[in-house]
Amino acid sequence: MIQLDVSNATGFLPEDWLTSRTERLEQARGWLENGSGAGGSFTGWVHLPRDYDKEEFARIRCAAKKIQSDSQALVVVGIGGSYLGARAVIELLKSPNYNLKKKDTPDIFFAGNGLSTDALLEIIDLVKDRDFSVNVISKSGTTTEPAVAFRIFKNLLEEKYGKEEARRRIYATTDAHKGALKGLADSEGYETFVVPDAVGGRYSVLTAVGLLPIAVAGIDLEKLMEGAAQAMEALSVPGMDNPAWQYAAARHALYTLGKRTEILVGYEPAFRFFAEWWKQLYGESEGKDGKGLFPASVEFTADLHSMGQYIQQGERLMFESVVRFAESLGSFTIPHDPDNVDGLNFLSGKPLSFVAEQAMRGTLLAHVDGGVPNLVIQAARRDEHTVGELIYFFEYSCGLSGYLLEVNPFDQPGVEAYKKNMYALLGKPGYEAQKAELEARLGH
Amino acid sequence: MIQLDVSNATGFLPEDWLTSRTERLEQARGWLENGSGAGGSFTGWVHLPRDYDKEEFARIRCAAKKIQSDSQALVVVGIGGSYLGARAVIELLKSPNYNLKKKDTPDIFFAGNGLSTDALLEIIDLVKDRDFSVNVISKSGTTTEPAVAFRIFKNLLEEKYGKEEARRRIYATTDAHKGALKGLADSEGYETFVVPDAVGGRYSVLTAVGLLPIAVAGIDLEKLMEGAAQAMEALSVPGMDNPAWQYAAARHALYTLGKRTEILVGYEPAFRFFAEWWKQLYGESEGKDGKGLFPASVEFTADLHSMGQYIQQGERLMFESVVRFAESLGSFTIPHDPDNVDGLNFLSGKPLSFVAEQAMRGTLLAHVDGGVPNLVIQAARRDEHTVGELIYFFEYSCGLSGYLLEVNPFDQPGVEAYKKNMYALLGKPGYEAQKAELEARLGH
């Protein structure tokens, strides 16, 4: 199971950093387990790895098989939690170069997560001459970005295959009962999957929202859920050796001491997008009421040659949380150079992973010496089971963290602000007064 | 030319935010123009767009043509500034999906910028059965990450083509006179390009370091340099309407007021890596002596559904610098839906870029209302000329910013710390004493 090594942070913390918080952690644990805290109606993810809908799970795997058999590409239409989780897991378990690699599963493109014309045209160009399917993911069906993209890819499918076959190539992940997309899906006969009411977007990667694209990429859902279930069991046990308790307490203690930025550190390019998922999870859960750690991320050792300078010697406002996988999937031995041009023959014959390990250990000590506390999240091999654990570990710790911070970790009231302004400026019926006011402020 | 709109930040600033800094900006301008300030021996980039080596420039274009004609892939081996600039420009002007797209230029893979075994094995797998060339970029030739990768790809080329042909497929960008890589290149007869002494890694994208890979991707170097040269002319003129003066003064004023994080905002997925380049530029230049703005980045509108909540309502420690391209390269009209399922028919027939524009304006006002100052960097079309301008604008503003902050904007003393520890832990001869000490601290 995931372990947390706090030994490179405790020197910065008071002795009672954990003990002074166990009572509140016990309370937060209860709120999560029973859904009795702030935002408690959105704690459906807590027991999801045990209680998930087995019938739907089987249908997801079936749909993935069909898509694998009749499509060279899958276009996933969704934004925020309807996008980040699937992309994070696919990149972490397959590769950021997943689409480029030779494989027997479809390419996967993420659309409808922004408003870039050029990015959209590019995806159209990449799929239009190939067999493809669409997974549209939206609770309501009316969020601007995915709704616009869905109009486009639906049209494209209908032009290419006709209405009948297009319907068989559209998979809608949406509300179980209501909403625009659910209505359309029912009337058109799309296969549908459920965005559960009790699970918010950023906690939804282990629902159909994340699982269908993840399954299409050839990832073993069973093992992913097993890993999450194992973490669920382990982390529900109260106690000071619970790594989620430790992580939540340590980051809250560091915040209390004045740290304002948490940098999630990975050592694999494949981890880059998982960090983006983590940013949404923590940033949206904690960043409210003028509070919260600012979530940032780096990819080492690459970024030791970019953000490394700042981390070593800039403002002392941050700490690092390092995710360390115990082993690589493959192995590679550093070749010998008879001329030793680069002076690295003391490494000849050693595995590259040995060098990476020493870089990690050396960086840890350098940053601690520079005044940056380091928490190390130790995971096993980068496989389905471990990634399932990691997802649940971060979700559960995030719930605890939000309660320690005394915020509702399950709402996101600030996300509406830009939408309202955008609707007004776009001339959406009903927003006329606001439009005039905003235009005046913009001075044209 | 690039313009800066400060109107969404001035409400947060004292009236004299700019006038109180003009004297120091004038002084900093002199230091940059004459190389007479701290780190002045590394200001070779200031007049580079005018004074660059025209003979080498022609050779770069020649080499790029040769690589385009005999290679399906180019492996670029480099770390930090020897990697970020080229990747940033290629993604911004071509696409993050550059390698995936149909094109008549080679795929480009970046290696030697980290120590991930799996990422390295993947690149080997992606190039080994194709015709490829290698551009190794290292001032010294002894930096661990690129040196290890170069051993590997050099061996791969020699196994594939024999020693003679391999030599013709290796391009070394390195010191003009000395160092391990220069020595090897001369003895093996590689074509070489120069990492100039007077240009530090993070300011080197418009030298051979960045230009060779950029040219191989089919980007017009002439226009890129023209854009940079135009910015050089414009930004060297002292005065309060100089956008680099405004940017440097505004960010320094915001820092003085207690802001600690600058978020670079883009609205294109293609901009994502340019922001990584910007992070190195600003983080390494300013993050020292316990000072500096922490550089972060987001991609909107995607991240409005992730980091958006924090930016709207979290700790009020940040401001945003938005890079806005005036127009998209392509255009797309939102289709009409007779059933108006998603309720978006008020947008039917409108260009998607119109929606993006209103999202940007709406976000700007929402974030200002949330207490986040916004600086808007207005650029023209996303083409070579504009990106040349943008690069120079950020570099020049960064030099000014460093001097306002009273740091040396051209050194990076903190980058050595992890390297020394890593060498010791790896057992590099000469580091024995430190190794024992570090191992003891690590407790095993």
Coordinates of C-alpha atoms in Angstrom, one line a residue, chain B residues 46-333:
Chain B
V46 CA 20.1 41.4 -26.0
H47 CA 21.4 42.3 -29.5
L48 CA 21.2 38.8 -30.9
P49 CA 18.3 39.4 -33.2
R50 CA 20.5 41.9 -35.1
D51 CA 24.0 40.5 -34.5
Y52 CA 23.5 36.8 -34.8
D53 CA 26.0 34.8 -36.8
K54 CA 24.6 34.9 -40.4
E55 CA 26.9 32.2 -41.6
E56 CA 25.9 29.8 -38.9
F57 CA 22.3 30.7 -39.5
A58 CA 22.6 29.6 -43.1
R59 CA 24.3 26.4 -42.0
I60 CA 21.4 25.7 -39.6
R61 CA 19.0 26.0 -42.4
C62 CA 21.1 23.7 -44.6
A63 CA 21.4 21.1 -41.8
A64 CA 17.7 21.3 -41.3
K65 CA 17.1 20.6 -45.0
K66 CA 19.5 17.6 -44.9
I67 CA 17.7 16.2 -41.8
Q68 CA 14.3 16.7 -43.5
S69 CA 15.6 14.9 -46.5
D70 CA 17.2 11.9 -44.9
S71 CA 15.4 11.4 -41.6
Q72 CA 11.9 10.6 -40.5
A73 CA 12.7 11.6 -36.9
L74 CA 15.0 13.9 -35.1
V75 CA 16.1 13.1 -31.5
V76 CA 17.0 16.3 -29.7
V77 CA 19.1 15.5 -26.7
G78 CA 19.3 18.4 -24.1
I79 CA 17.9 19.6 -20.8
G80 CA 16.7 22.9 -19.4
G81 CA 17.3 25.7 -21.8
S82 CA 18.6 23.2 -24.3
Y83 CA 15.2 21.7 -24.6
L84 CA 12.4 24.0 -23.4
G85 CA 12.8 26.7 -26.0
A86 CA 12.7 24.5 -29.1
R87 CA 9.8 22.4 -27.7
A88 CA 7.9 25.6 -26.7
V89 CA 8.2 27.1 -30.2
I90 CA 7.4 23.9 -32.1
E91 CA 4.3 23.2 -30.0
L92 CA 3.1 26.8 -30.2
L93 CA 3.6 27.3 -33.9
K94 CA 2.9 23.7 -35.1
S95 CA 1.0 21.8 -32.4
P96 CA 1.4 19.7 -29.3
N97 CA 0.2 17.0 -31.7
Y98 CA 3.0 17.8 -34.1
N99 CA 4.4 14.3 -34.2
L100 CA 0.9 12.9 -34.8
K101 CA 0.0 15.0 -37.7
K102 CA 0.5 14.3 -41.4
K103 CA 3.3 16.4 -42.5
D104 CA 6.4 16.5 -44.7
T105 CA 8.9 17.3 -41.9
P106 CA 10.4 14.8 -39.4
D107 CA 8.9 13.8 -36.1
I108 CA 10.8 15.4 -33.2
F109 CA 11.5 13.7 -29.9
F110 CA 13.1 15.3 -26.9
A111 CA 15.4 13.0 -24.9
G112 CA 18.0 13.5 -22.2
N113 CA 15.9 15.9 -20.3
G114 CA 15.2 13.6 -17.4
L115 CA 16.1 10.1 -16.0
S116 CA 13.0 8.2 -16.7
T117 CA 13.8 4.7 -17.9
D118 CA 10.4 4.2 -19.4
A119 CA 10.3 7.5 -21.3
L120 CA 13.7 6.7 -22.8
L121 CA 12.8 3.2 -23.8
E122 CA 9.7 4.6 -25.5
I123 CA 11.7 7.1 -27.6
I124 CA 14.1 4.3 -28.6
D125 CA 11.1 2.3 -29.6
L126 CA 9.6 5.1 -31.6
V127 CA 12.8 5.9 -33.7
K128 CA 14.8 2.7 -33.9
D129 CA 13.1 1.3 -37.0
R130 CA 13.0 4.6 -38.8
D131 CA 15.7 6.8 -40.4
F132 CA 16.7 9.3 -37.7
S133 CA 19.3 11.9 -36.8
V134 CA 20.4 13.3 -33.5
N135 CA 21.0 16.9 -32.3
V136 CA 22.9 16.8 -29.1
I137 CA 22.9 20.1 -27.2
S138 CA 25.2 20.6 -24.3
K139 CA 27.7 23.4 -23.5
S140 CA 30.0 21.0 -21.6
G141 CA 28.9 17.5 -22.8
T142 CA 29.1 16.2 -19.2
T143 CA 25.7 17.0 -17.8
T144 CA 24.4 13.7 -16.6
E145 CA 20.9 13.5 -18.3
P146 CA 21.9 14.5 -21.8
A147 CA 25.2 12.7 -21.6
V148 CA 23.5 9.4 -20.7
A149 CA 21.0 9.8 -23.5
F150 CA 23.6 10.7 -26.0
R151 CA 25.6 7.6 -25.3
I152 CA 22.5 5.6 -26.1
F153 CA 21.4 7.3 -29.3
K154 CA 24.9 7.5 -30.6
N155 CA 25.2 3.7 -30.1
L156 CA 21.9 3.2 -31.8
L157 CA 22.9 5.3 -34.8
E158 CA 26.2 3.4 -35.1
E159 CA 24.6 0.0 -34.9
K160 CA 22.0 1.1 -37.5
Y161 CA 24.2 2.9 -40.0
G162 CA 27.8 2.2 -39.1
K163 CA 30.2 4.7 -37.7
E164 CA 30.7 6.7 -40.8
E165 CA 27.1 7.4 -41.6
A166 CA 26.3 7.9 -37.9
R167 CA 28.8 10.8 -37.8
R168 CA 26.9 12.4 -40.6
R169 CA 23.6 12.1 -38.6
I170 CA 24.9 13.7 -35.4
Y171 CA 24.7 17.4 -35.0
A172 CA 26.4 18.9 -31.9
T173 CA 25.4 22.2 -30.5
T174 CA 28.0 23.0 -28.0
D175 CA 30.8 25.4 -26.8
A176 CA 32.7 27.1 -29.7
H177 CA 36.1 26.0 -28.4
K178 CA 36.2 23.8 -25.4
G179 CA 34.6 21.0 -23.5
A180 CA 34.0 17.2 -23.8
L181 CA 31.3 17.4 -26.5
K182 CA 33.3 19.9 -28.6
G183 CA 36.3 17.7 -28.4
L184 CA 34.4 14.6 -29.5
A185 CA 32.6 16.5 -32.3
D186 CA 35.9 17.7 -33.7
S187 CA 37.5 14.3 -33.6
E188 CA 34.5 12.6 -35.0
G189 CA 33.8 15.3 -37.6
Y190 CA 30.2 16.1 -36.5
E191 CA 28.7 19.2 -37.9
T192 CA 28.8 21.6 -34.9
F193 CA 26.8 24.7 -33.9
V194 CA 27.6 27.1 -31.1
V195 CA 26.1 27.7 -27.6
P196 CA 27.4 31.2 -27.3
D197 CA 29.4 32.1 -24.1
A198 CA 27.4 35.3 -23.6
V199 CA 23.9 33.6 -23.7
G200 CA 22.7 31.6 -20.8
G201 CA 20.6 28.5 -21.4
R202 CA 17.2 30.0 -20.7
Y203 CA 17.9 32.9 -23.1
S204 CA 19.2 30.7 -25.9
V205 CA 16.1 29.8 -27.9
L206 CA 17.1 32.1 -30.7
T207 CA 20.6 30.7 -31.0
A208 CA 21.5 27.4 -32.7
V209 CA 20.3 25.7 -29.4
G210 CA 16.7 26.3 -30.3
L211 CA 16.9 27.1 -34.0
L212 CA 18.1 23.8 -35.4
P213 CA 15.2 21.7 -34.1
I214 CA 12.8 24.6 -34.8
A215 CA 14.0 24.7 -38.4
V216 CA 13.7 20.9 -38.8
A217 CA 10.0 21.3 -37.8
G218 CA 9.5 23.5 -40.9
I219 CA 9.3 26.8 -39.1
D220 CA 10.5 29.9 -40.9
L221 CA 13.6 31.1 -38.9
E222 CA 13.9 34.3 -40.9
K223 CA 10.5 35.5 -39.8
L224 CA 11.1 34.4 -36.2
M225 CA 14.2 36.5 -36.1
E226 CA 12.5 39.4 -37.8
G227 CA 9.9 39.4 -35.1
A228 CA 12.5 39.3 -32.4
A229 CA 14.5 42.1 -34.1
Q230 CA 11.4 44.3 -34.4
A231 CA 10.8 43.7 -30.6
M232 CA 14.4 44.5 -29.9
E233 CA 14.1 47.9 -31.7
A234 CA 10.8 48.8 -30.1
L235 CA 11.7 47.7 -26.5
S236 CA 15.1 49.5 -26.5
V237 CA 13.3 52.8 -26.6
P238 CA 13.0 54.2 -23.1
G239 CA 9.7 55.4 -22.0
M240 CA 6.5 54.8 -20.1
D241 CA 4.7 53.4 -23.1
N242 CA 7.3 50.7 -23.6
P243 CA 5.4 47.4 -22.9
A244 CA 8.5 45.7 -21.4
W245 CA 8.9 48.6 -19.0
Q246 CA 5.2 48.4 -18.1
Y247 CA 5.3 44.6 -17.6
A248 CA 8.5 44.7 -15.5
A249 CA 7.2 47.6 -13.4
A250 CA 3.7 46.2 -12.9
R251 CA 4.9 42.8 -11.8
H252 CA 7.4 44.3 -9.5
A253 CA 4.8 46.6 -8.0
L254 CA 2.5 43.7 -7.5
Y255 CA 5.3 41.7 -5.8
T256 CA 6.0 44.7 -3.6
L257 CA 2.3 44.7 -2.6
G258 CA 2.6 41.1 -1.4
K259 CA 1.6 39.1 -4.5
R260 CA 3.8 36.0 -4.6
T261 CA 2.6 34.0 -7.6
E262 CA 2.3 35.0 -11.2
I263 CA 0.1 32.8 -13.3
L264 CA 0.7 32.8 -17.0
V265 CA -2.6 32.3 -18.8
G266 CA -3.0 30.9 -22.3
Y267 CA -6.1 30.1 -24.2
E268 CA -4.6 27.5 -26.6
P269 CA -3.4 24.0 -25.8
A270 CA -0.5 24.8 -28.1
F271 CA 0.6 27.4 -25.6
R272 CA 1.1 25.0 -22.8
F273 CA 4.8 24.3 -23.3
F274 CA 5.5 28.0 -24.1
A275 CA 4.4 28.6 -20.5
E276 CA 7.0 26.0 -19.4
W277 CA 9.7 27.9 -21.2
W278 CA 8.5 31.1 -19.5
K279 CA 8.6 29.4 -16.1
Q280 CA 12.2 28.6 -16.6
L281 CA 13.0 32.1 -17.8
Y282 CA 11.4 33.9 -14.9
G283 CA 11.8 31.3 -12.2
E284 CA 15.5 30.9 -12.8
S285 CA 16.1 34.6 -13.3
E286 CA 14.3 35.9 -10.3
G287 CA 14.0 33.0 -7.8
K288 CA 17.1 33.6 -5.6
D289 CA 18.2 35.4 -2.4
G290 CA 14.8 34.3 -0.9
K291 CA 13.0 36.5 -3.5
G292 CA 10.9 36.3 -6.6
L293 CA 7.4 35.6 -8.0
F294 CA 6.6 31.9 -8.1
P295 CA 5.8 31.2 -11.8
A296 CA 2.8 29.0 -12.5
S297 CA 0.6 28.5 -15.6
V298 CA -2.8 27.5 -16.7
E299 CA -4.6 26.7 -19.9
F300 CA -8.0 28.3 -20.2
T301 CA -10.9 27.6 -20.6
A302 CA -9.9 24.0 -19.6
D303 CA -8.4 25.0 -16.3
L304 CA -11.3 27.3 -15.4
H305 CA -12.8 24.0 -14.5
S306 CA -9.9 23.1 -12.3
M307 CA -7.6 25.9 -11.1
G308 CA -10.4 28.4 -11.7
Q309 CA -12.0 27.9 -8.3
Y310 CA -8.8 28.6 -6.5
I311 CA -8.0 31.7 -8.6
Q312 CA -11.5 33.1 -8.0
Q313 CA -11.7 32.4 -4.3
G314 CA -8.5 31.0 -2.7
E315 CA -5.7 32.9 -1.1
R316 CA -5.3 36.3 -2.7
L317 CA -1.5 36.0 -3.4
M318 CA -1.5 35.8 -7.2
F319 CA -2.0 37.9 -10.3
E320 CA -2.5 36.7 -13.9
S321 CA -0.6 37.6 -17.0
V322 CA -2.7 36.6 -20.0
V323 CA -1.3 36.1 -23.4
R324 CA -3.9 36.8 -26.0
F325 CA -3.5 36.1 -29.7
A326 CA -5.8 38.4 -31.7
E327 CA -6.9 35.7 -34.1
S328 CA -7.0 32.0 -34.7
L329 CA -5.3 30.4 -37.6
G330 CA -8.4 28.6 -38.8
S331 CA -12.0 29.4 -38.3
F332 CA -15.1 27.4 -37.4
T333 CA -18.7 28.3 -37.2

